C-alpha atoms as a PDB file:
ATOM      1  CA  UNK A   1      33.359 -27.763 -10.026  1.00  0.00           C
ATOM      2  CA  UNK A   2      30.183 -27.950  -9.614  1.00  0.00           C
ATOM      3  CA  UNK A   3      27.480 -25.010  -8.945  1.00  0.00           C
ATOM      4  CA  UNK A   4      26.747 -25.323  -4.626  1.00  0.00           C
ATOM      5  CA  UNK A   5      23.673 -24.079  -2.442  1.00  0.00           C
ATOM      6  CA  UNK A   6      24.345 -23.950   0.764  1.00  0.00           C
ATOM      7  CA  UNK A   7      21.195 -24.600   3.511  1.00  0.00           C
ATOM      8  CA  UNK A   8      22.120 -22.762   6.900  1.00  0.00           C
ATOM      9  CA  UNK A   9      20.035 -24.380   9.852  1.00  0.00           C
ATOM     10  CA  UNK A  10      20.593 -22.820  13.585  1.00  0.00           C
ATOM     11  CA  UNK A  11      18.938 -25.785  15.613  1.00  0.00           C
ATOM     12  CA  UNK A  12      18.845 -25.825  19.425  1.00  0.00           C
ATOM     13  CA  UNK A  13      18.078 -28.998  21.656  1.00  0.00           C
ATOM     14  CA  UNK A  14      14.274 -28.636  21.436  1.00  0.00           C
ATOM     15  CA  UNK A  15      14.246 -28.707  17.896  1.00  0.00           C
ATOM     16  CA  UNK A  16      16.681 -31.199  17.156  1.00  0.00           C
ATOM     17  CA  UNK A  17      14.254 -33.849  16.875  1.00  0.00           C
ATOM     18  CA  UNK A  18      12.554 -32.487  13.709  1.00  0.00           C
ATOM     19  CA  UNK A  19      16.235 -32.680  11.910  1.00  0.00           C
ATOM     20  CA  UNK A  20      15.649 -36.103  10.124  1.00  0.00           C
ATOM     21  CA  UNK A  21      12.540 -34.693   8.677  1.00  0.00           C
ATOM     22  CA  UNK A  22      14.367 -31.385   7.407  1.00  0.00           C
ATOM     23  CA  UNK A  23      16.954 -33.941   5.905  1.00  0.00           C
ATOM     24  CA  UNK A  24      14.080 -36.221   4.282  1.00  0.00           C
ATOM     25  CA  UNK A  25      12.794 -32.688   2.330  1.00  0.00           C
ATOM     26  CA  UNK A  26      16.410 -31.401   1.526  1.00  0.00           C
ATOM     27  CA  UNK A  27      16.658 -35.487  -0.357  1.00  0.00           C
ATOM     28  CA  UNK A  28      13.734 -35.395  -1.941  1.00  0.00           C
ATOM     29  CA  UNK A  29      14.903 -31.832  -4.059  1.00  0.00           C
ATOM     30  CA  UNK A  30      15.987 -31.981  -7.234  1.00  0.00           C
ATOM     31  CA  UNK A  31      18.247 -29.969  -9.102  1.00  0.00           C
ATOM     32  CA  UNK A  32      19.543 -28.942 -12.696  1.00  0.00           C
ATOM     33  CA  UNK A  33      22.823 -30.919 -14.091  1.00  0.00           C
ATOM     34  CA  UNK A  34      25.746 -29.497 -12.662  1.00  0.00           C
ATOM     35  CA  UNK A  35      24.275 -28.364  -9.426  1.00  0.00           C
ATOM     36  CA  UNK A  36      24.405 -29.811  -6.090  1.00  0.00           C
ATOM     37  CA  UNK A  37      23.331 -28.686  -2.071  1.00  0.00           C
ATOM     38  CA  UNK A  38      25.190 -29.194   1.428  1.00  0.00           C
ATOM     39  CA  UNK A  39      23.316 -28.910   4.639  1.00  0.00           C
ATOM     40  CA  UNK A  40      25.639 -26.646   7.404  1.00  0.00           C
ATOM     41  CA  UNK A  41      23.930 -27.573  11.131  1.00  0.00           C
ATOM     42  CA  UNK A  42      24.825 -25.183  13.615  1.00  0.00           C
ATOM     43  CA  UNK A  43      24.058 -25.385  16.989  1.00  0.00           C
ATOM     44  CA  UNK A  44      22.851 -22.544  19.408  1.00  0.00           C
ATOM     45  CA  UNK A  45      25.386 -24.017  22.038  1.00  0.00           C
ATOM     46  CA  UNK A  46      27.604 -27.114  23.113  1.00  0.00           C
ATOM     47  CA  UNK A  47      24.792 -30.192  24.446  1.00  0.00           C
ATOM     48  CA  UNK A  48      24.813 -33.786  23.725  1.00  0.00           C
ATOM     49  CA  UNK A  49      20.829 -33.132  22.572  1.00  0.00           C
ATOM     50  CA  UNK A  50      21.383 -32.228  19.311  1.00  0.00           C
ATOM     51  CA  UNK A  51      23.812 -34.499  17.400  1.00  0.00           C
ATOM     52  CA  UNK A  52      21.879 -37.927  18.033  1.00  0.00           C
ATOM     53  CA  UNK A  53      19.439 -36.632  15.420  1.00  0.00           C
ATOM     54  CA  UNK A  54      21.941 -34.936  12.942  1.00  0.00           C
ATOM     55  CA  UNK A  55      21.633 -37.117   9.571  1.00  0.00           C
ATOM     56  CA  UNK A  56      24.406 -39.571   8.788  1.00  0.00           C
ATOM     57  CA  UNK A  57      24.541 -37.825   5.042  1.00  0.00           C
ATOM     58  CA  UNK A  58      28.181 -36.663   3.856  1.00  0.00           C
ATOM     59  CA  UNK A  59      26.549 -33.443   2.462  1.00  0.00           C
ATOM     60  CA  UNK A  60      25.755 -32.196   6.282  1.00  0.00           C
ATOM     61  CA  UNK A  61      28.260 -30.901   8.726  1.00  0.00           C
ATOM     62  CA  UNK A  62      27.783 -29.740  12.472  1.00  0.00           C
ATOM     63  CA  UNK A  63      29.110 -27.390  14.618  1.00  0.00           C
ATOM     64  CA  UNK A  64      28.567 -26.119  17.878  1.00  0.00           C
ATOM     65  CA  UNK A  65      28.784 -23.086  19.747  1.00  0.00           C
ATOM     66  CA  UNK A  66      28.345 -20.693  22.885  1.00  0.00           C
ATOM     67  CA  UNK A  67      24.629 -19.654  22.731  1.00  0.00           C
ATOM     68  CA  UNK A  68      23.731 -16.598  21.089  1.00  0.00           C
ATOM     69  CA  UNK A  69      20.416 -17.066  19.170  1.00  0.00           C
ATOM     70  CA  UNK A  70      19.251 -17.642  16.297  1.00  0.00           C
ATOM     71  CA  UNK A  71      20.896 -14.594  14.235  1.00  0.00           C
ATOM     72  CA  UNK A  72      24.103 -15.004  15.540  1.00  0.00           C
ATOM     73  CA  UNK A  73      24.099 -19.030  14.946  1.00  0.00           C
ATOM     74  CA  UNK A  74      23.436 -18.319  11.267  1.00  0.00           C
ATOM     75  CA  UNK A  75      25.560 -15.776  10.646  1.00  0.00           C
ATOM     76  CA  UNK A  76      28.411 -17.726  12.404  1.00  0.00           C
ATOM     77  CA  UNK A  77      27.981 -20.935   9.972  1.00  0.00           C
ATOM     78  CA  UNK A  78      28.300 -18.841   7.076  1.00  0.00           C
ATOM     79  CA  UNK A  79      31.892 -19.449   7.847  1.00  0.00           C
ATOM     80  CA  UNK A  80      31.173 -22.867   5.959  1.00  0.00           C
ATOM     81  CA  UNK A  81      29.013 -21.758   3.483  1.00  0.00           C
ATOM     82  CA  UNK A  82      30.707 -22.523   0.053  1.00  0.00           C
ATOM     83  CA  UNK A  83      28.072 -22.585  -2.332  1.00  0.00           C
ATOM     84  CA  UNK A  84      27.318 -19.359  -4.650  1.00  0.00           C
ATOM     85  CA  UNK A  85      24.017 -19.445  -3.001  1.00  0.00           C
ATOM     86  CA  UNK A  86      22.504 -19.827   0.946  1.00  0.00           C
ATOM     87  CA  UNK A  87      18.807 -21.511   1.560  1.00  0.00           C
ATOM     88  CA  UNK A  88      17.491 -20.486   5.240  1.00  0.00           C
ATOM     89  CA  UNK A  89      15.852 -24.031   6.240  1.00  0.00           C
ATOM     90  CA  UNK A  90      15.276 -23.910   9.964  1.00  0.00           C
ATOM     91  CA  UNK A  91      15.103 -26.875  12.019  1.00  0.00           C
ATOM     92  CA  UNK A  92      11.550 -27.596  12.414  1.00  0.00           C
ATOM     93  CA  UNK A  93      10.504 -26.791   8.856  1.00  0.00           C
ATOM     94  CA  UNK A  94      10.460 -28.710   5.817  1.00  0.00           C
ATOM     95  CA  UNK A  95      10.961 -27.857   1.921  1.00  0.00           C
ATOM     96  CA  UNK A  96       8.016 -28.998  -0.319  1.00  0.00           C
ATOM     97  CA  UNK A  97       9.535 -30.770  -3.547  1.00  0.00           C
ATOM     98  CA  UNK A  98      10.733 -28.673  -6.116  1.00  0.00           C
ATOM     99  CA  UNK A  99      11.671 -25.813  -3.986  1.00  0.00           C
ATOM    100  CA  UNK A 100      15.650 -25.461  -4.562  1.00  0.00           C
ATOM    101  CA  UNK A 101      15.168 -25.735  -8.117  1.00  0.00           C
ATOM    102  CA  UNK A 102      12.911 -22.703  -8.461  1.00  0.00           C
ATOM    103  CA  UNK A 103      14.855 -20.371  -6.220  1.00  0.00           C
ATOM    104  CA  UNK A 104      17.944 -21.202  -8.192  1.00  0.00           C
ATOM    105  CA  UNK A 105      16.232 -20.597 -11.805  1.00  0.00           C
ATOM    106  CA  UNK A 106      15.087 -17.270 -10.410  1.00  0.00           C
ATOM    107  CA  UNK A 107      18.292 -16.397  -9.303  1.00  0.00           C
ATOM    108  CA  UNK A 108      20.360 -17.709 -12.597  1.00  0.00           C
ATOM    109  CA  UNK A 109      18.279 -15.939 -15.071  1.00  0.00           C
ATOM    110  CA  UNK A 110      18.221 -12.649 -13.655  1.00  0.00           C
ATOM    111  CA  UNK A 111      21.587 -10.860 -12.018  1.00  0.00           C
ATOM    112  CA  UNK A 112      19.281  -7.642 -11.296  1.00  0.00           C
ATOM    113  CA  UNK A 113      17.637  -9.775  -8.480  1.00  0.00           C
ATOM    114  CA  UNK A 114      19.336 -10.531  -4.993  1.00  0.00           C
ATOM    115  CA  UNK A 115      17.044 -13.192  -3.253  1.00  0.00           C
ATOM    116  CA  UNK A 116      13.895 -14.923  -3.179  1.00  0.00           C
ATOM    117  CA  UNK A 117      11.098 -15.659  -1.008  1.00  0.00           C
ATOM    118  CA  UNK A 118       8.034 -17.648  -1.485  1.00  0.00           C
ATOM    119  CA  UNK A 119       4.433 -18.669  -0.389  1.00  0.00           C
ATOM    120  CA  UNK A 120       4.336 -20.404   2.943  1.00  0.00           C
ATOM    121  CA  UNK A 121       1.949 -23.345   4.969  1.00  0.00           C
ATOM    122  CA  UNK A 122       1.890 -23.321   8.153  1.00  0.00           C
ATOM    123  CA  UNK A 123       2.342 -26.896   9.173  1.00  0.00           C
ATOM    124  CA  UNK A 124       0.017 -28.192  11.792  1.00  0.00           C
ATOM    125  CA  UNK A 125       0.111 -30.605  14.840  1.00  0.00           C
ATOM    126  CA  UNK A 126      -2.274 -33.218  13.309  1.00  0.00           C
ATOM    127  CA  UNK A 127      -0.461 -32.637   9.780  1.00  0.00           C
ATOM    128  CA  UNK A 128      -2.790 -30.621   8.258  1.00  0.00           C
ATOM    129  CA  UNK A 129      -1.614 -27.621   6.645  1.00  0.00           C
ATOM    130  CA  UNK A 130      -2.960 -24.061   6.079  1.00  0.00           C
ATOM    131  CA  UNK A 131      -2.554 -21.397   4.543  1.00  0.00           C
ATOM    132  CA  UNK A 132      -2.603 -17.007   4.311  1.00  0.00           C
ATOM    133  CA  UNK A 133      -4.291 -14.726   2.804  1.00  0.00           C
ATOM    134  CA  UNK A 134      -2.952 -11.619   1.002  1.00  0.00           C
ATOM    135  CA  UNK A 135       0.341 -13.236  -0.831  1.00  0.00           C
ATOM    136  CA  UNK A 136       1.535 -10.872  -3.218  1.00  0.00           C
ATOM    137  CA  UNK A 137       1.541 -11.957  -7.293  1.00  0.00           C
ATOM    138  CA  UNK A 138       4.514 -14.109  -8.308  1.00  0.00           C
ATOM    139  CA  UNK A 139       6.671 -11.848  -9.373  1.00  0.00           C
ATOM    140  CA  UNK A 140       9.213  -9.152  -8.307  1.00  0.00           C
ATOM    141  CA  UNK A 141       9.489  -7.373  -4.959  1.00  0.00           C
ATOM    142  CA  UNK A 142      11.210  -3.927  -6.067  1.00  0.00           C
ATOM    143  CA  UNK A 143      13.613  -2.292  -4.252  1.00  0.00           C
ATOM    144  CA  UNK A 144      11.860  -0.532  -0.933  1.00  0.00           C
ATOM    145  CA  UNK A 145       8.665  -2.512  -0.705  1.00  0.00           C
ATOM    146  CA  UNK A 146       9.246  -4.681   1.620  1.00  0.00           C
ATOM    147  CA  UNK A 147       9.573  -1.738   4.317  1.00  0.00           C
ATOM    148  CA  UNK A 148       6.813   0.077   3.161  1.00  0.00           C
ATOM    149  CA  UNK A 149       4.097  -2.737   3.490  1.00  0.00           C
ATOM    150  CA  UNK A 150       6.171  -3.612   6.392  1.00  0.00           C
ATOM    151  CA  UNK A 151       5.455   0.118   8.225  1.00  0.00           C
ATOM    152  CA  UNK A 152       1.562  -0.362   6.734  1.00  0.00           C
ATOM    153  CA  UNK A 153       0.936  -3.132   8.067  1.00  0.00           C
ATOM    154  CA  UNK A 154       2.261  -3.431  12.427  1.00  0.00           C
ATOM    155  CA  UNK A 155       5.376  -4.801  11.359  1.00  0.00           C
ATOM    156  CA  UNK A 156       4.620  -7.869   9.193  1.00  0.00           C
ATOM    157  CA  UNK A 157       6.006  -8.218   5.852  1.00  0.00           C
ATOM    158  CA  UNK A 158       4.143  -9.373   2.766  1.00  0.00           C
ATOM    159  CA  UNK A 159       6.912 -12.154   2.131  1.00  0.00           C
ATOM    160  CA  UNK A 160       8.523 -14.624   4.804  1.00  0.00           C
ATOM    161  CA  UNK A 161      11.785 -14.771   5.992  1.00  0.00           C
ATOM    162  CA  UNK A 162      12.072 -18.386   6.541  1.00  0.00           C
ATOM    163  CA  UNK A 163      12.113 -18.811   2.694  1.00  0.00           C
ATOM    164  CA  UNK A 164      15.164 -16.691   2.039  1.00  0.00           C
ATOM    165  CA  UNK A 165      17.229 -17.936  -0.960  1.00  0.00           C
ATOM    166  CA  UNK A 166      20.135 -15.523  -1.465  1.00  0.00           C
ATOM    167  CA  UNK A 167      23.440 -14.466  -3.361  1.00  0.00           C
ATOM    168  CA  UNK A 168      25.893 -15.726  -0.784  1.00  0.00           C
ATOM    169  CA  UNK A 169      28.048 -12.403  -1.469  1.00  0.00           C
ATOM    170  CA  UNK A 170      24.968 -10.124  -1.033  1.00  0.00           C
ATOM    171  CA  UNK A 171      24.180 -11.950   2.226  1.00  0.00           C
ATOM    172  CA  UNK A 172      27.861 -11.181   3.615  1.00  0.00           C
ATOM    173  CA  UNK A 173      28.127  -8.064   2.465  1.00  0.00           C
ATOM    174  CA  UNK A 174      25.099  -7.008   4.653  1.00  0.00           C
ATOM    175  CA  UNK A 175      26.716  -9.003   7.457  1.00  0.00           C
ATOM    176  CA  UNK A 176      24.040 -11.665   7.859  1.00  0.00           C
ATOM    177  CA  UNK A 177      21.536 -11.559   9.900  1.00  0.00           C
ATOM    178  CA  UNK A 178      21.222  -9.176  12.755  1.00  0.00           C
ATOM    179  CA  UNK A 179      22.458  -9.860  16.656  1.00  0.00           C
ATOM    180  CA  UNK A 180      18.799  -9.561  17.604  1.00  0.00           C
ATOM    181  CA  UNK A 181      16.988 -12.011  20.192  1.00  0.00           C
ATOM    182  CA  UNK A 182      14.264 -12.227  17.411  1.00  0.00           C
ATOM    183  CA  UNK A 183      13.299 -10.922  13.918  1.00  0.00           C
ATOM    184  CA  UNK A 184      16.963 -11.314  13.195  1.00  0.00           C
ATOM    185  CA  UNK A 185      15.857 -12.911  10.103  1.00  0.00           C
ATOM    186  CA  UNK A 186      12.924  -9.797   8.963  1.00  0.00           C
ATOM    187  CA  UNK A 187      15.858  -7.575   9.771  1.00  0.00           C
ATOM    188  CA  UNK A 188      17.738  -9.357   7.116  1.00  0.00           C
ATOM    189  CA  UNK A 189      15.243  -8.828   4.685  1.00  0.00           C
ATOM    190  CA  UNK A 190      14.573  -5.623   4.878  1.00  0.00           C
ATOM    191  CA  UNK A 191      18.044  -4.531   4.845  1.00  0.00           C
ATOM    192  CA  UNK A 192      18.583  -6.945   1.621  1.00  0.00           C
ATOM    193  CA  UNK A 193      14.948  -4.927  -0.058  1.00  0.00           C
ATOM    194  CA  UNK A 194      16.498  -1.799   0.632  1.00  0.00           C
ATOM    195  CA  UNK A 195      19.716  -2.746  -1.660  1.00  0.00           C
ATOM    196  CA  UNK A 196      18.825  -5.368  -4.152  1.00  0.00           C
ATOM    197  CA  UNK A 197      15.450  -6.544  -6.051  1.00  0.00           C
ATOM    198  CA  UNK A 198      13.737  -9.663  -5.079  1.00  0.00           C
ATOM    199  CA  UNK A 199      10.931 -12.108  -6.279  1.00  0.00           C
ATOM    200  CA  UNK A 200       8.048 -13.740  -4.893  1.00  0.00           C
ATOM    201  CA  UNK A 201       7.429 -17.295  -5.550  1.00  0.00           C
ATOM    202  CA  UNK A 202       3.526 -17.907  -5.302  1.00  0.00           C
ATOM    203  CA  UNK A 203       4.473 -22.333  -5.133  1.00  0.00           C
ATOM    204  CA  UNK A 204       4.951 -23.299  -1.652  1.00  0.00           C
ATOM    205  CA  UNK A 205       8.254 -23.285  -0.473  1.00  0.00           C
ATOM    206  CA  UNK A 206       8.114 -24.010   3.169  1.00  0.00           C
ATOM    207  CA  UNK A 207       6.218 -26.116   5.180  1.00  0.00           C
ATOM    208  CA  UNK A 208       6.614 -24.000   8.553  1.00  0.00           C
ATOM    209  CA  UNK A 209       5.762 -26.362  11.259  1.00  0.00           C
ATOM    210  CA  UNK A 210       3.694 -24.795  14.034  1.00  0.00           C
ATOM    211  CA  UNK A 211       4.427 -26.823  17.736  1.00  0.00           C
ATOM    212  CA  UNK A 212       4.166 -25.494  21.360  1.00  0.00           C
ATOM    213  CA  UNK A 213       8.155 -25.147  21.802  1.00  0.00           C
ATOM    214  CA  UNK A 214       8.779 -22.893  18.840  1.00  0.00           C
ATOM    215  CA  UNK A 215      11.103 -19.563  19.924  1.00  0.00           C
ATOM    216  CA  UNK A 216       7.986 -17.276  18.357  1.00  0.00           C
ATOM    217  CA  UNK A 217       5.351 -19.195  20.332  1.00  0.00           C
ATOM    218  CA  UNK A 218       7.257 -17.719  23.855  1.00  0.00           C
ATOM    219  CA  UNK A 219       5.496 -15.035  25.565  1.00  0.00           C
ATOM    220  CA  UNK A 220       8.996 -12.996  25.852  1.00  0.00           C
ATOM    221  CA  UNK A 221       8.564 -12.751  21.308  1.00  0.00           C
ATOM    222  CA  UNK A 222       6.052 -10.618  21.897  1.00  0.00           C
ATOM    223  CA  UNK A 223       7.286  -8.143  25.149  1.00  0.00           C
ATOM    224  CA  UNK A 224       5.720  -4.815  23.990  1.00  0.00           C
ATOM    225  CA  UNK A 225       9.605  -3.128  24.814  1.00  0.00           C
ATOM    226  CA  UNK A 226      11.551  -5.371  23.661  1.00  0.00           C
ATOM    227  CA  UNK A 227       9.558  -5.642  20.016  1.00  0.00           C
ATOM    228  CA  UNK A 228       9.646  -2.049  20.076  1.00  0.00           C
ATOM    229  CA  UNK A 229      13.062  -2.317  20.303  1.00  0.00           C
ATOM    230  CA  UNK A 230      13.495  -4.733  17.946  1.00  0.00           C
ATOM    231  CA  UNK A 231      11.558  -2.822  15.161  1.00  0.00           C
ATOM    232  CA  UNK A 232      13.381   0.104  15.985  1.00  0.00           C
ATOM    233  CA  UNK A 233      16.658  -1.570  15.073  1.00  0.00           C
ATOM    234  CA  UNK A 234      15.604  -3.371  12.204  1.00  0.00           C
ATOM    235  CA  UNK A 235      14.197   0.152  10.288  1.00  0.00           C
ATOM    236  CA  UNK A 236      16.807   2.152  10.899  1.00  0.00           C
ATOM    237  CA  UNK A 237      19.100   0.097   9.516  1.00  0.00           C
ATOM    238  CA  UNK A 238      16.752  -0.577   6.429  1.00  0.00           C
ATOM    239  CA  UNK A 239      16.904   3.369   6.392  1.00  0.00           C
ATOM    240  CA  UNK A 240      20.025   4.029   6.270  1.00  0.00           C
ATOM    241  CA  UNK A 241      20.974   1.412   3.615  1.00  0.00           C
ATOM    242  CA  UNK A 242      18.961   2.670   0.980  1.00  0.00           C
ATOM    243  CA  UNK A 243      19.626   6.629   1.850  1.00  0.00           C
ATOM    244  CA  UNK A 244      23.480   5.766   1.537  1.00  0.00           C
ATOM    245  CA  UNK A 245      22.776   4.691  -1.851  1.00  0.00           C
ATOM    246  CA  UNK A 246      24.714   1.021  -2.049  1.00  0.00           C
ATOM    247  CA  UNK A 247      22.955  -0.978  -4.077  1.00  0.00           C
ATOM    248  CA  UNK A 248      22.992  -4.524  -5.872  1.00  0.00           C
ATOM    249  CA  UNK A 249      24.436  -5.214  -8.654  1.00  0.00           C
ATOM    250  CA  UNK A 250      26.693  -2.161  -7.998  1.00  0.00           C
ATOM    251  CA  UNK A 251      25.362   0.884 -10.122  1.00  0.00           C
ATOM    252  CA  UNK A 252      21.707  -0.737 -10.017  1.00  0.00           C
END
């Protein structure tokens, strides 16, 4: 059989329309002999908005079901997530060339590492693209770091979510992302740094589109009690992974 990533998109109706472009980056990857990607769309709810714009591909399935957000939408189509490994692509990014292949090599060479992130663009209106400063070196993110620049630095990491590639195992062991109404995904990865190694990838691996209906552009992302909240939530449980000791691989 052969080896399987698995991309996990959450996609509600205002996003839907930026699908076919998604699907035009995930075709234009290539990978290593032997290795191959499916695309599982899940949608945050039941409308007839989003499937006029799911590709016609045989390597992408959709589902629906009851709104819940973007966390629980993920964590819900890991249920058809058969490939060793799970790409985060969300619905209005895109994947610059070459992407899939490096997170895989990363992850094949080295068992001591759980999941990769990598530099990001942000992805512009007029389709321009720019970009951050302060990336860390390519390299890898030990065990711990991500909370600690994290705490330093009013809650921002120094890697992005959006460009998780992870062990499928690791990623259901933690049990996906978190039932939060945002950050859901930075929870994720700081519960996966306080277990298991990561790397860095300093090539672009996400265009991340930037458009007046995207979820962090809402004035209820940033509500003072509700981030608070949200923070709260995310540490602790960063916290209390790495104090109990679990780690990955087992014995690490």
């Amino acid at each position: 059989m052969p080896g399987r990533i698995t991309v996990v998109t959450a996609v509600h109706a205002p996003s839907a329309r930026f699908l076919p472009e998604a699907h035009k980056s995930l075709c234009e990857q290539w990978l290593p002999d032997g290795w191959e990607w499916d695309w599982v769309i899940q949608e945050d709810g039941a409308t007839d908005a989003v499937r006029p714009y799911v590709p016609g591909d045989e390597r992408v399935s959709f589902r629906q079901g009851r709104p819940g957000g973007p966390g629980i939408t993920r964590t819900i189509a890991l249920a058809h997530a058969v490939g060793e490994y799970v790409k985060v692509l969300d619905a209005d990014d895109q994947l610059p060339p070459g992407t899939l292949a490096r997170d895989l090599a990363v992850l094949e060479a080295d068992r001591t590492i759980g999941w990769t992130t990598s530099r990001v663009l942000d992805l512009l209106p007029d389709g321009t693209t720019a970009g951050f400063p302060g990336d860390p070196d390519e390299g890898p993110v030990e065990r711990g770091a991500v909370l600690s620049f994290w705490r330093e630095n009013g809650f921002r990491a120094q890697v992005h979510p959006a460009t998780l590639f992870v062990r499928r195992d690791l990623l259901t062991a933690l049990g996906g992302w978190m039932a939060l109404p945002a950050s859901e995904d930075t929870g994720l990865l700081l519960a996966l740094n306080a277990v298991s190694r990561g790397w860095f990838s300093a090539e672009v691996g996400l265009l991340y589109r930037k458009w007046e209906g995207q979820a962090t552009g809402q004035a209820s992302h940033v509500d003072p009690a509700e981030r608070q909240a949200r923070m709260a939530v995310a540490e602790a449980r960063a916290r209390a992974l790495a104090d109990f000791g679990w780690t990955y691989p087992a014995g690490g």
